[in-house]
Amino acid sequence: EAPNLNLGKSNFNTGVAYNRLGDYDAALPFLQRSITVFSGLDLLSDQRYRMLNARVELAAAREGLGDYATAKALLKLAEAETEGNPELQIRPLLELGTLQFNQDSLQQAVAYYQEVLRRYQALEAAQPDLIDYDLATFEITARFNLANANFLLGRDTLAERQYLEVLPYLEAYELHPETALLDNNLASLYTKSGRYQQAEEWLRKGELAAQTVNNLRLIAQNASHWGEWYLEQGRPQEAVAAQQRAQAALLPEYAPTTLFDTPPLAQLKYADNQTDLFIYLRDQARALDAMPGGGAAQAEALTQLYRTGDALLEELRQQQSGQGSKLFWREKTSSFYEQAIRHCHAANLPDAAFFFFEKSKAVLLHEALLGNDALRSLPDSLRQRDNQLARNLTAAKKANASNQTTELRQVVAAQRALESFRLSLRERYPNYRALTARTEVPQAPGFYQNYLADQQQILVHYFFGQERTYALVLDDAGPRTFDLGPSASLATTATDLLAYFTAAADIQNDPAGYAAAAHRAYAALLAPLGLAAGRPLLIIPDGPLTYLPFPALLTARPDTTDRLGSLPYLLRQHPVSYGHSASILSRDHPTETVGEIIAFAPFTDGSAPSNYPVLPFSRDELSAVTANYSSALFKDQEASLDNFRKQTVSADILHLSTHAFSSTTATEPLIAFYDQPLYLRDLYHEKLVADLVVLSACQTNIGKLARGEGVLGMGRGFVQAGAQSIIASLWNVNARGSGRILSDFYGALAAGQTKGMALHQAQLQYLEDPALRDLDKSPYLWSGLTYYGAETPLSLKKKGWGGWPWVLGLAGLLLLLAGGRWLMAEKG
């Protein structure tokens, strides 16, 4: 009831004990409580290290759970709070290096370790009396970790020398866990270079050191290194057994009896050191896949092993907070899904392959959408509270660019507040808990029957791996997989084609070069799949393929490229729409909506306070829409961000004719309103109910590419905010093509076409129009708009009767539905 120093110390020591056991979930509340207690005390100067240690240990627990974003914020806060105390600041710098190391940011880790050594040497020279046991061990640990980083960077000779130099110091200071780790890592270095006898000697030393300290995690790591040693020498059976020993060391109730055994998920779900266990499962799969003989039993066991690894990843993801941590784990686990898909393809298991294709794609987006669904099951007050806490966290992170102490505290506090609130929701509302935990993947036959059969669509699902690229086709004949070859070669093919979409004139200036590049892409990505001509395609792209305009690929090498409008575009054989994943498309969505358009045109008269160029024809284009369909138009001052937030909570169709910006770099995407832009990070917190969002603005389907998640652009952002479907652009929107296409798109919708087919017909109608000049039929002008979503209809509410006024209204739409200038302008 009266917190004091002893209470803080007791909580801290309990948290540290759980950390050492690898039970990070149990450590969290004790360490957080110790920080709360220490924060409320007026600690003397010689006691302030306690707050530092508590933050570092809390960061270690977060890191152990894979929550790297929160761990980094805690360590940065510890670093800022120890500014001016060089003897205290060494430890958070050391831990920041380890955090970078665990995130595979090895160069940054090296920089931190070198800074620790520099500061230690400076302190030792200036104030040698301050050097105590703790500081000396920090310096030794930094040297050891520097060797680890250099080893992973491929600097084997340097790493070997550094390992051997630091070993006597580890032994002298009785740093037994670090000594066991060094033995294992040095053995791995020798295994990698084929020096197996030396590797065996160090493995035996590491085994003895781990058993001496009776550390189960070190015993497991040593067993896993033995597995690596066996596998490198072509002894996969022994390698499998070694990985099973590693798992059993951390799972006391697990006792495998055959090489095909896999730990039960019930044990993995509540185990400590789940990250290590995932690594051992992955390495067991590698070894099992290398075993000769094969057969149905081995294939089934390997498939089950991959399913178990995926389920463990689900558990790990539930423990993480922060987009940065989750995106890192998606990147880190990509090779696991590549292994699984390669196995399913080789064993001819297309139904199992469908599962892993899905689990490799847009899982975080699916998770966010499930979270939105769960929130809708709660009272309004709780939904508003969740949204406000999420906005607070985003604002704190935005303010944290300078890494000031006060701002870092706000990030940590905002993160904790949001986590605590959502934990309370899961405890109080079973339906919310069930919805947030549900990430089922549809089965291939059911997905075809429920979502593809009516329109006779063919699913083309890509996986762009680190080594090879695979495709899965699903139609009425069932699923089947294809190995498309090395990813590096396909990346070059995609890059060569995309180079022609940098500017409007690139294709016109070199039509022969474009034709060759577009046919190479078709030959590499679609021709091997044997797709039935005329059937609509639902493409789930991956990696750099996400940026490709598939309708603009050429199905044959043309005899002449003199006329761009006559080339054999894929558009002429297949309607194309896109999806983020089959799991997302399988979510409940209306089969038909009666739509009212809410349109925004912020830049029609030049009065906007920003420096964005005027889009003079936006007003005319949207006036034509409002004249013929039930709608509301907000232009110039009315097209403010605040009005957007007020009006869009009930919009069926949302049309934004404006400027936007994005790129494939880390620059944050935005879409502009009259008074201020809406950034992607803030868009995630908007709550939309729109069946369709039309982004008539530049580069809205472009953004930073995140492995396993796709493009982090405005189009995806609107989906995460609640939009059922999106029309967005792959490059700069232009008036000559996009305006005409979108006008015909609305006309096709009004005539009863489904959304994706309406866009296809509008693009095809543009290409086949004999009144257009051939130069105006460049793919740059018609193939940039993409439709993401289910193939469902969307009825428009018409104004008046459907006679000549409606026809004249459609003619008016030919001006500019994409914004910009009719002859030359492009939005940016």
mmCIF file of C-alpha atoms in Angstrom, residues 52-171:
data_model
loop_
_atom_site.group_PDB
_atom_site.id
_atom_site.type_symbol
_atom_site.label_atom_id
_atom_site.label_comp_id
_atom_site.label_asym_id
_atom_site.label_seq_id
_atom_site.Cartn_x
_atom_site.Cartn_y
_atom_site.Cartn_z
ATOM 1 C CA LEU A 52 17.989 1.686 -15.854
ATOM 2 C CA ASN A 53 18.249 -2.006 -15.031
ATOM 3 C CA ALA A 54 14.473 -2.376 -14.830
ATOM 4 C CA ARG A 55 13.992 -0.812 -18.271
ATOM 5 C CA VAL A 56 16.746 -2.973 -19.763
ATOM 6 C CA GLU A 57 15.244 -6.153 -18.304
ATOM 7 C CA LEU A 58 11.765 -5.172 -19.474
ATOM 8 C CA ALA A 59 13.233 -4.619 -22.945
ATOM 9 C CA ALA A 60 14.838 -8.081 -22.730
ATOM 10 C CA ALA A 61 11.449 -9.628 -21.954
ATOM 11 C CA ARG A 62 9.846 -7.791 -24.864
ATOM 12 C CA GLU A 63 12.685 -8.864 -27.136
ATOM 13 C CA GLY A 64 12.316 -12.459 -25.968
ATOM 14 C CA LEU A 65 8.691 -12.318 -27.140
ATOM 15 C CA GLY A 66 9.764 -10.933 -30.512
ATOM 16 C CA ASP A 67 8.383 -7.456 -29.762
ATOM 17 C CA TYR A 68 11.386 -5.551 -31.061
ATOM 18 C CA ALA A 69 9.633 -2.208 -31.510
ATOM 19 C CA THR A 70 8.717 -1.872 -27.829
ATOM 20 C CA ALA A 71 12.112 -3.197 -26.756
ATOM 21 C CA LYS A 72 13.831 -0.536 -28.824
ATOM 22 C CA ALA A 73 11.670 2.232 -27.349
ATOM 23 C CA LEU A 74 12.534 1.072 -23.825
ATOM 24 C CA LEU A 75 16.253 0.910 -24.554
ATOM 25 C CA LYS A 76 16.245 4.303 -26.260
ATOM 26 C CA LEU A 77 14.505 5.708 -23.189
ATOM 27 C CA ALA A 78 17.141 4.132 -20.943
ATOM 28 C CA GLU A 79 19.874 5.603 -23.138
ATOM 29 C CA ALA A 80 18.304 9.077 -22.964
ATOM 30 C CA GLU A 81 17.805 8.895 -19.186
ATOM 31 C CA THR A 82 21.495 8.025 -18.644
ATOM 32 C CA GLU A 83 22.809 10.878 -20.802
ATOM 33 C CA GLY A 84 25.824 12.383 -19.018
ATOM 34 C CA ASN A 85 26.548 9.175 -17.062
ATOM 35 C CA PRO A 86 28.995 7.274 -19.280
ATOM 36 C CA GLU A 87 29.327 4.369 -16.849
ATOM 37 C CA LEU A 88 25.550 3.848 -16.924
ATOM 38 C CA GLN A 89 24.980 4.502 -20.621
ATOM 39 C CA ILE A 90 27.226 1.646 -21.715
ATOM 40 C CA ARG A 91 24.618 -1.001 -20.877
ATOM 41 C CA PRO A 92 21.679 0.351 -22.946
ATOM 42 C CA LEU A 93 24.073 0.848 -25.868
ATOM 43 C CA LEU A 94 25.185 -2.772 -25.540
ATOM 44 C CA GLU A 95 21.583 -3.973 -25.450
ATOM 45 C CA LEU A 96 20.655 -1.810 -28.444
ATOM 46 C CA GLY A 97 23.439 -3.535 -30.354
ATOM 47 C CA THR A 98 22.076 -6.932 -29.380
ATOM 48 C CA LEU A 99 18.591 -5.842 -30.445
ATOM 49 C CA GLN A 100 19.917 -4.840 -33.880
ATOM 50 C CA PHE A 101 21.807 -8.128 -34.057
ATOM 51 C CA ASN A 102 18.640 -10.128 -33.380
ATOM 52 C CA GLN A 103 16.844 -8.173 -36.098
ATOM 53 C CA ASP A 104 19.580 -9.086 -38.604
ATOM 54 C CA SER A 105 20.703 -5.435 -38.795
ATOM 55 C CA LEU A 106 24.302 -6.543 -38.424
ATOM 56 C CA GLN A 107 26.077 -3.384 -39.562
ATOM 57 C CA GLN A 108 24.081 -1.317 -37.053
ATOM 58 C CA ALA A 109 24.892 -3.887 -34.376
ATOM 59 C CA VAL A 110 28.604 -3.611 -35.159
ATOM 60 C CA ALA A 111 28.371 0.184 -34.832
ATOM 61 C CA TYR A 112 26.779 -0.103 -31.377
ATOM 62 C CA TYR A 113 29.342 -2.647 -30.156
ATOM 63 C CA GLN A 114 32.208 -0.513 -31.389
ATOM 64 C CA GLU A 115 30.695 2.509 -29.611
ATOM 65 C CA VAL A 116 30.498 0.497 -26.375
ATOM 66 C CA LEU A 117 34.179 -0.416 -26.683
ATOM 67 C CA ARG A 118 35.142 3.182 -27.462
ATOM 68 C CA ARG A 119 33.282 4.516 -24.434
ATOM 69 C CA TYR A 120 34.663 1.817 -22.172
ATOM 70 C CA GLN A 121 38.247 2.552 -23.229
ATOM 71 C CA ALA A 122 37.704 6.300 -22.740
ATOM 72 C CA LEU A 123 36.215 5.711 -19.274
ATOM 73 C CA GLU A 124 39.024 3.320 -18.359
ATOM 74 C CA ALA A 125 41.614 5.929 -19.339
ATOM 75 C CA ALA A 126 39.915 8.893 -17.635
ATOM 76 C CA GLN A 127 38.364 7.288 -14.526
ATOM 77 C CA PRO A 128 39.857 3.830 -13.953
ATOM 78 C CA ASP A 129 38.392 3.719 -10.436
ATOM 79 C CA LEU A 130 34.880 3.490 -11.992
ATOM 80 C CA ILE A 131 35.661 0.219 -13.746
ATOM 81 C CA ASP A 132 33.955 -2.515 -11.755
ATOM 82 C CA TYR A 133 32.983 -6.108 -12.470
ATOM 83 C CA ASP A 134 29.761 -5.152 -14.271
ATOM 84 C CA LEU A 135 31.443 -2.671 -16.609
ATOM 85 C CA ALA A 136 34.215 -5.140 -17.384
ATOM 86 C CA THR A 137 31.694 -7.836 -18.282
ATOM 87 C CA PHE A 138 29.841 -5.387 -20.533
ATOM 88 C CA GLU A 139 33.080 -4.739 -22.408
ATOM 89 C CA ILE A 140 33.792 -8.457 -22.742
ATOM 90 C CA THR A 141 30.249 -9.123 -23.932
ATOM 91 C CA ALA A 142 30.558 -6.370 -26.535
ATOM 92 C CA ARG A 143 33.729 -7.979 -27.889
ATOM 93 C CA PHE A 144 32.047 -11.385 -27.986
ATOM 94 C CA ASN A 145 28.968 -10.009 -29.743
ATOM 95 C CA LEU A 146 31.152 -8.138 -32.219
ATOM 96 C CA ALA A 147 32.691 -11.482 -33.189
ATOM 97 C CA ASN A 148 29.201 -12.958 -33.622
ATOM 98 C CA ALA A 149 28.175 -10.112 -35.931
ATOM 99 C CA ASN A 150 31.321 -10.425 -38.032
ATOM 100 C CA PHE A 151 30.738 -14.170 -38.350
ATOM 101 C CA LEU A 152 27.239 -13.628 -39.718
ATOM 102 C CA LEU A 153 28.581 -10.930 -42.036
ATOM 103 C CA GLY A 154 30.832 -13.582 -43.590
ATOM 104 C CA ARG A 155 34.056 -12.255 -42.070
ATOM 105 C CA ASP A 156 35.115 -15.697 -40.886
ATOM 106 C CA THR A 157 38.825 -15.048 -40.371
ATOM 107 C CA LEU A 158 38.187 -11.889 -38.344
ATOM 108 C CA ALA A 159 35.421 -13.552 -36.318
ATOM 109 C CA GLU A 160 37.595 -16.593 -35.543
ATOM 110 C CA ARG A 161 40.403 -14.361 -34.259
ATOM 111 C CA GLN A 162 37.994 -12.312 -32.152
ATOM 112 C CA TYR A 163 36.395 -15.445 -30.652
ATOM 113 C CA LEU A 164 39.774 -16.868 -29.620
ATOM 114 C CA GLU A 165 40.891 -13.507 -28.195
ATOM 115 C CA VAL A 166 37.800 -13.026 -26.009
ATOM 116 C CA LEU A 167 37.532 -16.632 -24.774
ATOM 117 C CA PRO A 168 40.143 -16.301 -21.944
ATOM 118 C CA TYR A 169 38.297 -13.260 -20.603
ATOM 119 C CA LEU A 170 34.956 -15.087 -20.599
ATOM 120 C CA GLU A 171 36.548 -17.931 -18.665
#
